[in-house]
GROMACS .gro file of C-alpha atoms in nm:
model
  320
    1MET     CA    1   9.656  14.889  11.045
    2PRO     CA    2   9.955  15.113  10.953
    3PRO     CA    3  10.164  15.012  10.650
    4LEU     CA    4  10.405  14.738  10.749
    5ALA     CA    5  10.701  14.904  10.574
    6ASN     CA    6  10.659  15.218  10.781
    7LEU     CA    7  10.635  15.022  11.103
    8ALA     CA    8  10.934  14.809  11.004
    9ASP     CA    9  11.144  15.125  10.970
   10LEU     CA   10  11.047  15.233  11.321
   11ALA     CA   11  11.109  14.879  11.447
   12HIS     CA   12  11.468  14.911  11.324
   13VAL     CA   13  11.493  15.243  11.509
   14HIS     CA   14  11.378  15.061  11.822
   15LEU     CA   15  11.644  14.794  11.775
   16LEU     CA   16  11.902  15.069  11.741
   17LEU     CA   17  11.794  15.259  12.053
   18ASN     CA   18  11.643  15.005  12.292
   19HIS     CA   19  11.964  14.936  12.485
   20ILE     CA   20  12.024  15.303  12.566
   21PRO     CA   21  11.787  15.319  12.867
   22THR     CA   22  11.930  15.005  13.029
   23ILE     CA   23  12.301  15.057  12.965
   24GLY     CA   24  12.276  15.434  13.006
   25THR     CA   25  12.100  15.408  13.341
   26ILE     CA   26  12.360  15.159  13.468
   27PHE     CA   27  12.634  15.402  13.366
   28ALA     CA   28  12.453  15.701  13.520
   29VAL     CA   29  12.387  15.525  13.852
   30GLY     CA   30  12.749  15.412  13.874
   31LEU     CA   31  12.870  15.763  13.797
   32LEU     CA   32  12.633  15.913  14.053
   33LEU     CA   33  12.745  15.671  14.326
   34LEU     CA   34  13.109  15.749  14.248
   35ALA     CA   35  13.037  16.122  14.266
   36LEU     CA   36  12.864  16.086  14.602
   37VAL     CA   37  13.139  15.869  14.748
   38ARG     CA   38  13.415  16.103  14.628
   39VAL     CA   39  13.209  16.417  14.703
   40ASN     CA   40  13.290  16.540  14.354
   41GLU     CA   41  13.059  16.818  14.237
   42HIS     CA   42  13.171  16.796  13.875
   43LEU     CA   43  13.090  16.424  13.858
   44LYS     CA   44  12.752  16.497  14.014
   45LYS     CA   45  12.674  16.741  13.735
   46VAL     CA   46  12.782  16.494  13.468
   47SER     CA   47  12.572  16.212  13.617
   48LEU     CA   48  12.267  16.440  13.635
   49GLU     CA   49  12.316  16.547  13.274
   50VAL     CA   50  12.341  16.181  13.167
   51LEU     CA   51  12.015  16.099  13.349
   52PHE     CA   52  11.842  16.388  13.174
   53LEU     CA   53  11.972  16.271  12.835
   54ILE     CA   54  11.852  15.916  12.904
   55ALA     CA   55  11.506  16.048  12.990
   56LEU     CA   56  11.512  16.238  12.661
   57ALA     CA   57  11.617  15.927  12.466
   58ALA     CA   58  11.343  15.721  12.632
   59LEU     CA   59  11.079  15.905  12.427
   60PRO     CA   60  11.180  15.771  12.082
   61VAL     CA   61  11.258  15.434  12.240
   62TYR     CA   62  10.903  15.399  12.371
   63VAL     CA   63  10.737  15.539  12.059
   64SER     CA   64  10.937  15.318  11.823
   65GLY     CA   65  10.875  15.022  12.055
   66GLN     CA   66  10.501  15.064  12.011
   67ALA     CA   67  10.549  15.070  11.634
   68ALA     CA   68  10.760  14.754  11.658
   69ALA     CA   69  10.482  14.584  11.856
   70GLU     CA   70  10.228  14.679  11.590
   71ALA     CA   71  10.454  14.538  11.319
   72LEU     CA   72  10.498  14.209  11.508
   73TRP     CA   73  10.135  14.171  11.615
   74LYS     CA   74   9.991  13.836  11.497
   75GLN     CA   75  10.313  13.745  11.318
   76PRO     CA   76  10.400  13.373  11.322
   77GLY     CA   77  10.605  13.268  11.621
   78ILE     CA   78  10.532  13.585  11.821
   79SER     CA   79  10.375  13.550  12.163
   80ALA     CA   80  10.096  13.801  12.226
   81ALA     CA   81  10.149  13.751  12.600
   82ALA     CA   82  10.518  13.840  12.565
   83LEU     CA   83  10.432  14.154  12.366
   84ALA     CA   84  10.174  14.265  12.623
   85ALA     CA   85  10.403  14.197  12.920
   86HIS     CA   86  10.691  14.390  12.763
   87ASN     CA   87  10.463  14.678  12.667
   88ASP     CA   88  10.325  14.709  13.021
   89VAL     CA   89  10.666  14.716  13.189
   90ALA     CA   90  10.805  14.945  12.916
   91LEU     CA   91  10.530  15.197  12.994
   92LEU     CA   92  10.617  15.193  13.364
   93SER     CA   93  10.988  15.222  13.277
   94PHE     CA   94  10.920  15.522  13.056
   95ILE     CA   95  10.722  15.699  13.329
   96LEU     CA   96  10.995  15.638  13.589
   97MET     CA   97  11.266  15.756  13.349
   98GLU     CA   98  11.084  16.081  13.281
   99ILE     CA   99  11.032  16.145  13.653
  100THR     CA  100  11.401  16.073  13.715
  101GLY     CA  101  11.499  16.305  13.430
  102VAL     CA  102  11.287  16.590  13.567
  103ILE     CA  103  11.433  16.550  13.918
  104ALA     CA  104  11.785  16.536  13.772
  105TRP     CA  105  11.716  16.859  13.582
  106LEU     CA  106  11.588  17.028  13.899
  107ALA     CA  107  11.913  16.928  14.071
  108LEU     CA  108  12.108  17.084  13.783
  109TRP     CA  109  11.898  17.398  13.814
  110GLN     CA  110  11.981  17.413  14.186
  111PHE     CA  111  12.349  17.393  14.096
  112ARG     CA  112  12.294  17.710  13.894
  113ARG     CA  113  12.066  17.895  14.135
  114ILE     CA  114  12.210  17.815  14.480
  115GLY     CA  115  12.551  17.665  14.401
  116ARG     CA  116  12.467  17.301  14.475
  117PRO     CA  117  12.162  17.072  14.493
  118THR     CA  118  12.011  16.999  14.831
  119THR     CA  119  12.076  16.668  15.004
  120ALA     CA  120  11.708  16.575  14.969
  121MET     CA  121  11.719  16.641  14.595
  122MET     CA  122  12.026  16.422  14.543
  123ALA     CA  123  11.870  16.148  14.757
  124ALA     CA  124  11.558  16.163  14.540
  125VAL     CA  125  11.766  16.138  14.222
  126LEU     CA  126  11.956  15.836  14.357
  127LEU     CA  127  11.641  15.658  14.475
  128MET     CA  128  11.452  15.717  14.150
  129SER     CA  129  11.747  15.616  13.933
  130VAL     CA  130  11.790  15.285  14.122
  131VAL     CA  131  11.417  15.206  14.100
  132THR     CA  132  11.419  15.299  13.731
  133LEU     CA  133  11.718  15.074  13.668
  134ALA     CA  134  11.538  14.777  13.825
  135VAL     CA  135  11.224  14.829  13.616
  136VAL     CA  136  11.401  14.903  13.287
  137GLY     CA  137  11.612  14.592  13.337
  138ARG     CA  138  11.292  14.393  13.370
  139ALA     CA  139  11.154  14.555  13.053
  140ALA     CA  140  11.471  14.462  12.864
  141ASN     CA  141  11.447  14.101  12.980
  142LEU     CA  142  11.083  14.075  12.870
  143GLY     CA  143  11.169  14.238  12.537
  144GLY     CA  144  11.422  13.966  12.469
  145ALA     CA  145  11.155  13.703  12.530
  146ILE     CA  146  10.954  13.826  12.230
  147ARG     CA  147  11.201  13.696  11.973
  148HIS     CA  148  11.409  13.473  12.200
  149PRO     CA  149  11.171  13.247  12.393
  150GLU     CA  150  11.461  13.016  12.479
  151ILE     CA  151  11.568  13.258  12.755
  152LEU     CA  152  11.248  13.176  12.941
  153LEU     CA  153  11.357  12.815  12.983
  154GLY     CA  154  11.664  12.895  13.191
  155GLN     CA  155  11.696  12.904  13.566
  156TYR     CA  156  11.690  13.283  13.576
  157SER     CA  157  11.343  13.338  13.429
  158SER     CA  158  10.991  13.208  13.461
  159PRO     CA  159  10.733  13.187  13.183
  160ILE     CA  160  10.562  13.508  13.076
  161ASP     CA  161  10.216  13.379  13.163
  162SER     CA  162  10.314  13.337  13.529
  163GLN     CA  163  10.438  13.689  13.581
  164GLY     CA  164  10.117  13.810  13.744
  165PRO     CA  165   9.924  14.130  13.674
  166ALA     CA  166  10.108  14.438  13.553
  167TRP     CA  167  10.124  14.743  13.778
  168LEU     CA  168  10.023  14.969  13.491
  169PRO     CA  169   9.860  14.775  13.205
  170ALA     CA  170   9.890  14.975  12.884
  171GLU     CA  171   9.564  14.823  12.757
  172SER     CA  172   9.381  14.955  13.064
  173VAL     CA  173   9.513  15.305  12.998
  174LYS     CA  174   9.400  15.278  12.636
  175SER     CA  175   9.055  15.161  12.742
  176PHE     CA  176   9.028  15.450  12.987
  177VAL     CA  177   9.115  15.708  12.722
  178GLN     CA  178   8.882  15.558  12.462
  179GLY     CA  179   8.602  15.468  12.702
  180HIS     CA  180   8.538  15.812  12.853
  181ALA     CA  181   8.427  16.091  12.623
  182TRP     CA  182   8.564  16.364  12.849
  183VAL     CA  183   8.926  16.237  12.863
  184TRP     CA  184   9.043  16.340  12.515
  185PRO     CA  185   8.906  16.700  12.516
  186THR     CA  186   9.031  16.750  12.873
  187CYS     CA  187   9.377  16.635  12.771
  188GLU     CA  188   9.363  16.862  12.466
  189THR     CA  189   9.288  17.160  12.689
  190LEU     CA  190   9.564  17.074  12.934
  191HIS     CA  191   9.803  17.009  12.646
  192PHE     CA  192   9.756  17.361  12.512
  193VAL     CA  193   9.789  17.509  12.861
  194GLY     CA  194  10.114  17.320  12.915
  195MET     CA  195  10.239  17.422  12.571
  196SER     CA  196  10.164  17.787  12.644
  197LEU     CA  197  10.346  17.770  12.976
  198MET     CA  198  10.647  17.585  12.840
  199PHE     CA  199  10.700  17.784  12.523
  200GLY     CA  200  10.605  18.111  12.692
  201VAL     CA  201  10.889  18.067  12.941
  202LEU     CA  202  11.133  17.952  12.674
  203MET     CA  203  11.042  18.248  12.456
  204ILE     CA  204  11.117  18.495  12.735
  205VAL     CA  205  11.451  18.332  12.816
  206ASN     CA  206  11.563  18.293  12.457
  207LEU     CA  207  11.449  18.635  12.343
  208ARG     CA  208  11.680  18.771  12.613
  209LEU     CA  209  11.966  18.574  12.461
  210VAL     CA  210  11.886  18.687  12.108
  211GLY     CA  211  11.898  19.052  12.218
  212TRP     CA  212  11.544  19.152  12.302
  213LEU     CA  213  11.421  19.218  12.658
  214SER     CA  214  11.767  19.357  12.724
  215GLY     CA  215  11.645  19.544  13.030
  216MET     CA  216  11.656  19.218  13.227
  217SER     CA  217  11.958  19.018  13.334
  218PHE     CA  218  11.980  18.657  13.219
  219ALA     CA  219  11.977  18.540  13.582
  220SER     CA  220  11.641  18.706  13.638
  221VAL     CA  221  11.477  18.518  13.348
  222HIS     CA  222  11.665  18.194  13.415
  223ARG     CA  223  11.468  18.149  13.737
  224LEU     CA  224  11.154  18.101  13.525
  225LEU     CA  225  11.282  17.774  13.378
  226PRO     CA  226  11.114  17.547  13.642
  227PHE     CA  227  10.779  17.678  13.521
  228GLY     CA  228  10.882  17.567  13.174
  229ILE     CA  229  10.959  17.217  13.301
  230ILE     CA  230  10.614  17.207  13.463
  231GLY     CA  231  10.459  17.288  13.127
  232PHE     CA  232  10.669  17.015  12.968
  233GLY     CA  233  10.547  16.768  13.229
  234VAL     CA  234  10.183  16.853  13.156
  235ASN     CA  235  10.245  16.813  12.783
  236LEU     CA  236  10.429  16.485  12.830
  237ILE     CA  237  10.150  16.329  13.039
  238THR     CA  238   9.869  16.440  12.809
  239GLY     CA  239  10.069  16.360  12.496
  240MET     CA  240  10.137  16.006  12.615
  241LEU     CA  241   9.767  15.959  12.691
  242PHE     CA  242   9.697  16.059  12.330
  243PHE     CA  243   9.962  15.818  12.203
  244ILE     CA  244   9.859  15.523  12.418
  245GLY     CA  245   9.492  15.582  12.344
  246ALA     CA  246   9.539  15.578  11.965
  247SER     CA  247   9.900  15.482  11.889
  248GLU     CA  248   9.810  15.364  11.538
  249GLN     CA  249   9.724  15.725  11.450
  250TYR     CA  250  10.076  15.840  11.537
  251THR     CA  251  10.320  15.563  11.444
  252LYS     CA  252  10.252  15.610  11.072
  253ASN     CA  253  10.224  15.990  11.086
  254VAL     CA  254  10.524  16.170  10.934
  255ALA     CA  255  10.432  16.492  11.115
  256PHE     CA  256  10.456  16.309  11.447
  257HIS     CA  257  10.797  16.170  11.353
  258TRP     CA  258  10.926  16.520  11.284
  259LYS     CA  259  10.770  16.649  11.605
  260ILE     CA  260  10.959  16.386  11.807
  261ILE     CA  261  11.288  16.468  11.632
  262LEU     CA  262  11.251  16.841  11.693
  263LEU     CA  263  11.138  16.778  12.050
  264MET     CA  264  11.456  16.581  12.113
  265LEU     CA  265  11.668  16.865  11.974
  266ALA     CA  266  11.471  17.117  12.182
  267GLY     CA  267  11.541  16.905  12.491
  268LEU     CA  268  11.914  16.914  12.420
  269ASN     CA  269  11.889  17.289  12.376
  270PHE     CA  270  11.706  17.315  12.710
  271LEU     CA  271  11.984  17.122  12.885
  272VAL     CA  272  12.251  17.349  12.735
  273LEU     CA  273  12.048  17.652  12.836
  274THR     CA  274  12.040  17.521  13.193
  275VAL     CA  275  12.410  17.450  13.237
  276TYR     CA  276  12.576  17.688  12.989
  277ASP     CA  277  12.810  17.928  13.168
  278GLY     CA  278  12.843  18.180  12.886
  279ALA     CA  279  12.509  18.351  12.943
  280TRP     CA  280  12.484  18.323  13.318
  281ALA     CA  281  12.673  18.640  13.407
  282LEU     CA  282  12.496  18.845  13.140
  283PRO     CA  283  12.378  19.162  13.318
  284ALA     CA  284  12.089  19.385  13.220
  285SER     CA  285  12.142  19.593  12.903
  286ALA     CA  286  12.440  19.379  12.796
  287ASP     CA  287  12.443  19.205  12.459
  288ALA     CA  288  12.492  18.831  12.460
  289PRO     CA  289  12.795  18.685  12.279
  290LEU     CA  290  12.741  18.522  11.942
  291ALA     CA  291  12.724  18.168  12.083
  292CYS     CA  292  12.445  18.273  12.321
  293ARG     CA  293  12.252  18.442  12.043
  294LEU     CA  294  12.277  18.130  11.826
  295LEU     CA  295  12.160  17.919  12.120
  296GLY     CA  296  11.858  18.142  12.173
  297ALA     CA  297  11.772  18.162  11.805
  298SER     CA  298  11.794  17.784  11.760
  299ALA     CA  299  11.565  17.733  12.059
  300LEU     CA  300  11.302  17.964  11.910
  301VAL     CA  301  11.320  17.785  11.573
  302LEU     CA  302  11.291  17.442  11.736
  303ALA     CA  303  10.994  17.555  11.948
  304ALA     CA  304  10.817  17.686  11.640
  305GLY     CA  305  10.890  17.357  11.460
  306VAL     CA  306  10.748  17.144  11.742
  307MET     CA  307  10.428  17.353  11.751
  308TYR     CA  308  10.397  17.349  11.371
  309PHE     CA  309  10.424  16.972  11.331
  310GLY     CA  310  10.198  16.919  11.631
  311ARG     CA  311   9.933  17.131  11.461
  312MET     CA  312   9.989  16.952  11.130
  313LEU     CA  313   9.922  16.603  11.271
  314PRO     CA  314   9.572  16.585  11.118
  315PHE     CA  315   9.688  16.720  10.780
  316LEU     CA  316  10.035  16.601  10.681
  317GLY     CA  317   9.994  16.244  10.807
  318ASN     CA  318   9.622  16.206  10.734
  319ALA     CA  319   9.594  15.994  11.047
  320PHE     CA  320   9.297  16.161  11.218
   0.00000   0.00000   0.00000
């Protein structure tokens, strides 16, 4: 079992962040509906950016939530059923948030490539954001039941034990990962493939900003970004299988904590890279302005940091 002090620190992080998915999604859905009603392209962009940021914030929320569950496990007055129910719905919420974030990013990319997102893309964003809001609201309600069982006695809730089976039990995912010898090495292989695809694309795009590959226009390399998001998706799926399968190896690992922090910063950089106007008109053989060069250089440093701390997981944290 990880040291309680370490888990308690992450539990406080969870308390600090756990309302962001719920409140943020409510705000984003309202903003998106207003943008659609008023046919306001600027508001559409802002709502899509907010959805992407919420998806980014969901990663530390879920990771710190698992650490909080480990810290509370078998503590007096804590219901194991409440913990399990919240964990199951939180996992589904996290998956839906990430899917919504990816679709929102694709809509932002369409704004850049073709001037506006397609009607089908915006409909998909709206549908996924509404479904995500419903599930994350349920996760928030179940999270409150862990320390506040009195809310289960009101007319708006029923006891945890009568909620029925979860759609995606986290314990079943953990058993699948641990119970099949081929799952972990397969995920390792796919993880490195996804990492190569994601960072390969980002390296090309950001080297152009820094000043290398000057024979290409920025628009010509910008179109590669969807391949980078595919690589990110592969890494996210396999990485979460690692985490769910052996979360106790990660929640106390300082290298993993730094990897998550740098990954968050890299995600912000990726969003700026997508929507930033300064580099878009950069033709072939033209030098990028200073702000663009700093953007590209910071992205390369962050990518190197994420890969470094990922590789150091077995060494710096001594968890494996």
